[in-house]
mmCIF file of C-alpha atoms in Angstrom:
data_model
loop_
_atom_site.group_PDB
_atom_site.id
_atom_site.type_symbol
_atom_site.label_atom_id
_atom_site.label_comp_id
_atom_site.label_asym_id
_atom_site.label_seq_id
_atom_site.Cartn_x
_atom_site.Cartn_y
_atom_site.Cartn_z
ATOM 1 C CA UNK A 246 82.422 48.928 -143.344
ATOM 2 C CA UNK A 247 78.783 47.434 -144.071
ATOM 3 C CA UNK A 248 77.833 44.037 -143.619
ATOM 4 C CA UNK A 249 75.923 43.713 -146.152
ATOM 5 C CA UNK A 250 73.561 45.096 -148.999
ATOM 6 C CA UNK A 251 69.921 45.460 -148.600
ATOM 7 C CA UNK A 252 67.539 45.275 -151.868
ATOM 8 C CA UNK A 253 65.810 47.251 -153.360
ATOM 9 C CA UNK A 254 68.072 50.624 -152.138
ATOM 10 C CA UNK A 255 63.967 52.630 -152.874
ATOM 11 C CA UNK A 256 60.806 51.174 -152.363
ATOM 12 C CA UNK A 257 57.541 53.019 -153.609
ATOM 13 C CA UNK A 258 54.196 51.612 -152.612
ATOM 14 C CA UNK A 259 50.543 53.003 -151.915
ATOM 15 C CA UNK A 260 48.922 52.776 -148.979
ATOM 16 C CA UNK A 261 47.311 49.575 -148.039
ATOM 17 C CA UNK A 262 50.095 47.376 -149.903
ATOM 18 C CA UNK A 263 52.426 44.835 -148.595
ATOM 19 C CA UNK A 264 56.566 46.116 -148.509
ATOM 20 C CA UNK A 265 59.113 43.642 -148.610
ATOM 21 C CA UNK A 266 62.824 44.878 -148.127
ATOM 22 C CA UNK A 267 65.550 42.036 -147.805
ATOM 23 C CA UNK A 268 68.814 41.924 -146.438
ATOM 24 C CA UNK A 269 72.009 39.860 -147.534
ATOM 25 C CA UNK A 270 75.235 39.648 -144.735
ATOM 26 C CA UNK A 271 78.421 38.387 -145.217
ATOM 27 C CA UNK A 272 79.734 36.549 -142.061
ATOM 28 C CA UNK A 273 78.330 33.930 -139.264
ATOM 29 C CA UNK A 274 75.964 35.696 -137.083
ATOM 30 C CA UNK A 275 74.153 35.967 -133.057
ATOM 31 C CA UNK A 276 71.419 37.862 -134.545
ATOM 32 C CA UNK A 277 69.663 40.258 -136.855
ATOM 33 C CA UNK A 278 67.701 43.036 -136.068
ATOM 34 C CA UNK A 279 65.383 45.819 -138.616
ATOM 35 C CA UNK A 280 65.732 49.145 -137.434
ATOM 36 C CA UNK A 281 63.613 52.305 -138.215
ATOM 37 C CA UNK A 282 64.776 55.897 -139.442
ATOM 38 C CA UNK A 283 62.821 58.775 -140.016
ATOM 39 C CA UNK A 284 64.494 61.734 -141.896
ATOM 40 C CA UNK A 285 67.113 62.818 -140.244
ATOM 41 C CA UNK A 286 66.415 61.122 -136.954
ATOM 42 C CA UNK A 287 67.714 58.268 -134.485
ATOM 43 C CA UNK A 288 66.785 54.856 -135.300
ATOM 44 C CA UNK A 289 63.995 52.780 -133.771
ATOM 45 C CA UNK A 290 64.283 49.067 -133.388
ATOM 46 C CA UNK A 291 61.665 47.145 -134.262
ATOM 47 C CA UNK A 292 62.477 43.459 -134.295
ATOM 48 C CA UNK A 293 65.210 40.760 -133.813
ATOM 49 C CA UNK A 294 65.643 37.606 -134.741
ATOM 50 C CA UNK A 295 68.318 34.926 -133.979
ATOM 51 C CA UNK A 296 70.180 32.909 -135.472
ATOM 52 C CA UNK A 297 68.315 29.891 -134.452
ATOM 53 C CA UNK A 298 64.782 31.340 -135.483
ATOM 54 C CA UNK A 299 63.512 31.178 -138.767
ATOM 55 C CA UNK A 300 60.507 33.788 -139.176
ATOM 56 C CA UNK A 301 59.075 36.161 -136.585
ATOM 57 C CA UNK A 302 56.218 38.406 -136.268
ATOM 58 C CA UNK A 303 55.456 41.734 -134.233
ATOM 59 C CA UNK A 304 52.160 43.271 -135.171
ATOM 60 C CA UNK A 305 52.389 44.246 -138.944
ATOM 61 C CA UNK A 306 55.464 43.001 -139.289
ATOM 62 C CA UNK A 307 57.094 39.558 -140.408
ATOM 63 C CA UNK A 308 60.837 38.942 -140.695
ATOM 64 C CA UNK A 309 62.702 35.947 -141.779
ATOM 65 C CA UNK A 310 66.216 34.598 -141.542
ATOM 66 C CA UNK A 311 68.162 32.391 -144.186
ATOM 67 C CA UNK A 312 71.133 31.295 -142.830
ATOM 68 C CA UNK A 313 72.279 29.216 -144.889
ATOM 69 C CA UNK A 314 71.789 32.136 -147.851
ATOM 70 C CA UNK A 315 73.201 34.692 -144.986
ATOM 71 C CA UNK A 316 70.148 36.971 -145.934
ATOM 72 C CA UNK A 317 67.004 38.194 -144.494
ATOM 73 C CA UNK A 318 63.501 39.151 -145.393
ATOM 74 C CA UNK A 319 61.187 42.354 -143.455
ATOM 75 C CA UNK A 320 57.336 42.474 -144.789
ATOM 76 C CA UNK A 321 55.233 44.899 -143.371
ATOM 77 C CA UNK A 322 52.083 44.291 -144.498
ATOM 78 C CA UNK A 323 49.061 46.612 -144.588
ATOM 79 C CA UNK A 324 51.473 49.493 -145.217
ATOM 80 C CA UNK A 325 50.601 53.136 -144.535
ATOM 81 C CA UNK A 326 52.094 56.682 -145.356
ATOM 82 C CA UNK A 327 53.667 56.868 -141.373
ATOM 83 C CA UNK A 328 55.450 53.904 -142.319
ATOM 84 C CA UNK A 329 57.540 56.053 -144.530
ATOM 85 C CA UNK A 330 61.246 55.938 -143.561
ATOM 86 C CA UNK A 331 64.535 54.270 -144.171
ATOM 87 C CA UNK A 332 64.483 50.808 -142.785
ATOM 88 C CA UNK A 333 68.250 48.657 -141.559
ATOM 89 C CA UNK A 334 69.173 45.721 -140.972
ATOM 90 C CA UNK A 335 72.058 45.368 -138.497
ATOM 91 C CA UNK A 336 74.007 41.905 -137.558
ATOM 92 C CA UNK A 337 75.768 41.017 -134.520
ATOM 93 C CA UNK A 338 78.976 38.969 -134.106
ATOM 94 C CA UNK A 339 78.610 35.443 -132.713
ATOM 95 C CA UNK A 340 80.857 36.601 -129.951
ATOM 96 C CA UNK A 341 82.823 39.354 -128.473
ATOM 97 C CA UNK A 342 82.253 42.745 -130.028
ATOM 98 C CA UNK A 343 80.288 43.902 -127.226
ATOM 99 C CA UNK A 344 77.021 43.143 -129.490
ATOM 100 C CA UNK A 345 77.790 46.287 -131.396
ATOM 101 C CA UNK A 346 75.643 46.439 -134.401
ATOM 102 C CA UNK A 347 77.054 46.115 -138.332
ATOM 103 C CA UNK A 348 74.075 48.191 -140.262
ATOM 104 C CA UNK A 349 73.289 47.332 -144.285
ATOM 105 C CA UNK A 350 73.079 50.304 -146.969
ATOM 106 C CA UNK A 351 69.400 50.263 -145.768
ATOM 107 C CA UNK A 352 66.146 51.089 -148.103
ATOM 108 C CA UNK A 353 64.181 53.754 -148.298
ATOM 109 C CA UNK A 354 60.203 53.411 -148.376
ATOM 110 C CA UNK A 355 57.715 55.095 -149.473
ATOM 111 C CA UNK A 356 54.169 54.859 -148.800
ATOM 112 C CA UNK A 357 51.865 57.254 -150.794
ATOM 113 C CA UNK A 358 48.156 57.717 -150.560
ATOM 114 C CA UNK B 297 61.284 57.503 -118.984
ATOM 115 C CA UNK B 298 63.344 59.818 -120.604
ATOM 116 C CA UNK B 299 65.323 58.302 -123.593
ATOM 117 C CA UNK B 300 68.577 58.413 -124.891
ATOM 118 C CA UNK B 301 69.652 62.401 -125.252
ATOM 119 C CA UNK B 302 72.329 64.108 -127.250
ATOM 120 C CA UNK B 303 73.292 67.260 -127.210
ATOM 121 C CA UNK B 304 73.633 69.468 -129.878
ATOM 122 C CA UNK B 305 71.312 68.238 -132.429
ATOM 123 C CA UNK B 306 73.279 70.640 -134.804
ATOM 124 C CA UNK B 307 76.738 71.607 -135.028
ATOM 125 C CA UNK B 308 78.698 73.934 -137.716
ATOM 126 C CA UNK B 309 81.651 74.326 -137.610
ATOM 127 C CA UNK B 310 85.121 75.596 -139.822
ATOM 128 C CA UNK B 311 88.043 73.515 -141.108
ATOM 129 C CA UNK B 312 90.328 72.910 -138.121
ATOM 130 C CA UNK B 313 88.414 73.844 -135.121
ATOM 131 C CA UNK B 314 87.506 70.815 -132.303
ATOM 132 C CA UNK B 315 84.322 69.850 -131.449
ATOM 133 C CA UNK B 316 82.453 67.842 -128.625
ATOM 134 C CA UNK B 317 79.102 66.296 -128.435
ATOM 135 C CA UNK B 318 77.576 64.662 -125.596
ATOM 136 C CA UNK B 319 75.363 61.894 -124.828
ATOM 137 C CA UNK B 320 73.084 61.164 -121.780
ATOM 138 C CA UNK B 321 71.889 57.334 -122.359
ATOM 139 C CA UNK B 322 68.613 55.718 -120.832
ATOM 140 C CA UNK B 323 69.699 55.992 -116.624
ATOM 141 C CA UNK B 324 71.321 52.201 -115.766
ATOM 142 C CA UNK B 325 72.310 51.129 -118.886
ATOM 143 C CA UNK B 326 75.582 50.059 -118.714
ATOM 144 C CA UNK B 327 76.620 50.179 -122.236
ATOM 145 C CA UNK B 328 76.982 53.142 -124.506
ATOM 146 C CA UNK B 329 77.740 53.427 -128.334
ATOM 147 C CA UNK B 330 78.886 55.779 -130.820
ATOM 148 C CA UNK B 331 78.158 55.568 -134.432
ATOM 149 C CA UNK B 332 78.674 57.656 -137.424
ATOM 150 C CA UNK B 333 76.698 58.062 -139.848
ATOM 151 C CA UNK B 334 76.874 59.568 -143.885
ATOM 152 C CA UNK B 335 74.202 60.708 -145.968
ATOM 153 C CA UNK B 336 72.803 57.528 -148.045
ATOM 154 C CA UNK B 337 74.647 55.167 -145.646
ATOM 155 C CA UNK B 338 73.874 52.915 -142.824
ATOM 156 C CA UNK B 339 75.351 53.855 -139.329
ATOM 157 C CA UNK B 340 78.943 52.542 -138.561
ATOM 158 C CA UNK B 341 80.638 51.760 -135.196
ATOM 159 C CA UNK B 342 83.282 53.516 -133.690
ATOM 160 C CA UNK B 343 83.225 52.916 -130.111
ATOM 161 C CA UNK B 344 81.883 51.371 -126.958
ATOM 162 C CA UNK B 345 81.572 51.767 -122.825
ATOM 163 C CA UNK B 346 80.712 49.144 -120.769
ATOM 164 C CA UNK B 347 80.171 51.139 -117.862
ATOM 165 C CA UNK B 348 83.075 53.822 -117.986
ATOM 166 C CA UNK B 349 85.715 51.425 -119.806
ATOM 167 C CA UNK B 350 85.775 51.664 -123.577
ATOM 168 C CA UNK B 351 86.331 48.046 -124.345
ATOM 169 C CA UNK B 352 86.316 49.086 -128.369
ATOM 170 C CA UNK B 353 87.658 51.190 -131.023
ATOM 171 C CA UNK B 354 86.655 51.086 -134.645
ATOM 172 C CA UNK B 355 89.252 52.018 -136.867
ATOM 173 C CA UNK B 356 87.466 54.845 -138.275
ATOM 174 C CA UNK B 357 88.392 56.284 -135.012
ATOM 175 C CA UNK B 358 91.277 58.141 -135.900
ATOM 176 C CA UNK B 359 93.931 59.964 -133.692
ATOM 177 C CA UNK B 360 91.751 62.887 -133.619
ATOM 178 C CA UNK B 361 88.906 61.261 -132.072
ATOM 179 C CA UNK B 362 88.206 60.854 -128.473
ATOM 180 C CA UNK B 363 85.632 59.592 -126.257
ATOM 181 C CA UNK B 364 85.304 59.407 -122.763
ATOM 182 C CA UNK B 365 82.247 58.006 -119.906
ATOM 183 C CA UNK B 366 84.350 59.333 -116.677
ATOM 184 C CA UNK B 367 81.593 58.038 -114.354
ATOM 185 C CA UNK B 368 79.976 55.722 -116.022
ATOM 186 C CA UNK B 369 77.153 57.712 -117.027
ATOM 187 C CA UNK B 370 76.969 60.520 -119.856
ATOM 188 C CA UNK B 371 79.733 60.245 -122.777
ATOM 189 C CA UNK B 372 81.541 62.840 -124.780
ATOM 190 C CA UNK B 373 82.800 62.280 -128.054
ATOM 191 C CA UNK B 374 85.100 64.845 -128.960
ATOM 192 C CA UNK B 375 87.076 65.764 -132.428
ATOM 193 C CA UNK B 376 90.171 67.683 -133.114
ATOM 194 C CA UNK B 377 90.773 69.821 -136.303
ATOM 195 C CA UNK B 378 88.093 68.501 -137.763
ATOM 196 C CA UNK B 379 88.139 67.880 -141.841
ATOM 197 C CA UNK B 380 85.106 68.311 -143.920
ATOM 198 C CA UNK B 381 85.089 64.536 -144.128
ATOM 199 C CA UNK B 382 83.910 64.190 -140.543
ATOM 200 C CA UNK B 383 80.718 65.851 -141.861
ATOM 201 C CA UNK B 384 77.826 63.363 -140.974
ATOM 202 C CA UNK B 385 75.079 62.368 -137.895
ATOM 203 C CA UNK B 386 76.696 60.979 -134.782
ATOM 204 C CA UNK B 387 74.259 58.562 -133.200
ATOM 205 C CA UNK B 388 74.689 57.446 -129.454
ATOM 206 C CA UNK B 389 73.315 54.687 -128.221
ATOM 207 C CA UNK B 390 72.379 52.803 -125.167
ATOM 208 C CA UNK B 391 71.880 49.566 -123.845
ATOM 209 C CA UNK B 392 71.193 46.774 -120.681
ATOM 210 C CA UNK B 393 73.540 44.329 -119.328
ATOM 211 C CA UNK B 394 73.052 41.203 -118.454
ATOM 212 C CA UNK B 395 69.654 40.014 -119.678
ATOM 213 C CA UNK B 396 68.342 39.067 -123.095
ATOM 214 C CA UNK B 397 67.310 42.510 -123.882
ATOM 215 C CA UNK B 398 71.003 43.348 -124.221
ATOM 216 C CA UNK B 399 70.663 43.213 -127.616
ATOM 217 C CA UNK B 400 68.472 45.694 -128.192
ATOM 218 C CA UNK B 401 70.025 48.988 -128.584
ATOM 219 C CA UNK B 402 67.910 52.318 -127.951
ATOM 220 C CA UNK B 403 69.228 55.391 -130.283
ATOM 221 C CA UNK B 404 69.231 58.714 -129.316
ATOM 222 C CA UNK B 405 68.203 61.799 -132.112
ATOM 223 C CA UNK B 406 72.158 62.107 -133.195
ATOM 224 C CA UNK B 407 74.402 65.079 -133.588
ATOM 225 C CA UNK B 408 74.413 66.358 -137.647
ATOM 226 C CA UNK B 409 77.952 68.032 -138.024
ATOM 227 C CA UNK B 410 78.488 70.328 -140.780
ATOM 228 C CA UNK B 411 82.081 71.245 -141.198
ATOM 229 C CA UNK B 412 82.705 73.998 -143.818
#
């Protein structure tokens, strides 16, 4: 099953404009983590962020973390059209589970030119 | 560095027959998933190695699924008369042990089964 729903399910933007995706879960978490897929291909991680953080940044990218709201926030700013793909979240367990990753419905984006 | 592998990338196959797909995960990581995959969905889990035990079993992993890491190493994932529900991408994955990076997994290109 899904952890959770992500929001909006499509995401059309131009090129040069900010994309914000977020992410709601339903149980007590380790961590959270925003992966990358291209169509039809593997996924590509491209940040985590624990349950004790708040926000974190990696290049264009921001995330946040809520908690107390069990949801999450992934802005990547200065978009561009290679940034189009479908982008997960995916929660891990507090414990046990082997840190295997529960993914969201996921959103696709689209960056035109 | 060579990264996760799967082999095939593409599988057809009819109503009934088995299957097997194989992984080859990033050399010394000790754990290895398998998820599955539908069109519009996010990946689900249906099993895990830590080294060659399977410590896990989803259960979406039904009586006709099997998966094996004899040596620790590669992994097969193999499924009996399949159904045309098992149509979707299988997605291996690998990760660490024993440091922070753990966490992280690393995704290989997936196997899309078509089963007609």
């Amino acid at each position: 099953s899904q952890q959770g729903e992500e929001d909006p399910q499509a995401l059309s933007i131009q090129e040069g404009e900010n994309a914000t995706m977020n992410c709601s879960y339903k149980t007590s978490i380790n961590n959270l983590q925003w992966y990358r897929q291209n169509s039809g291909r593997g996924l590509v991680h491209l940040i985590l962020i624990r349950s004790n953080e708040r926000e974190k940044h990696s290049g264009r990218l921001r995330v946040t973390l809520d908690t107390s709201k069990k949801s999450s926030s992934l802005l990547i700013t200065a978009s561009r059209a290679a940034d189009t793909a479908s982008y997960f979240c995916a929660t891990v367990l507090p414990t046990g589970g082997g840190n295997k990753l529960t993914f969201g419905t996921g959103t696709q984006l689209k960056v035109e030119l | 560095d060579t990264g996760v592998s799967q082999d095939p990338r593409h599988k057809i196959t009819k109503r009934g027959q088995n299957v097997t797909f194989r992984c080859d995960p990033i050399s010394e990581h000790n754990r290895l998933y398998w998820y599955r995959q539908t069109l519009g969905q996010g990946p689900e889990f249906l099993t895990y190695f830590q080294n060659e035990a399977q410590l896990e079993k989803s259960r979406l992993l039904s009586d006709r699924f099997s998966a094996e890491r004899p040596k620790g190493s590669f992994s097969t994932l193999e499924i009996q008369r399949t159904e045309q529900g098992d149509s979707a991408m299988y997605l291996c994955a690998s990760s660490p042990l024993g440091s922070a990076s753990t966490d992280t997994q690393y995704f290989g290109p997936g196997t899309r089964l078509t089963v007609l």
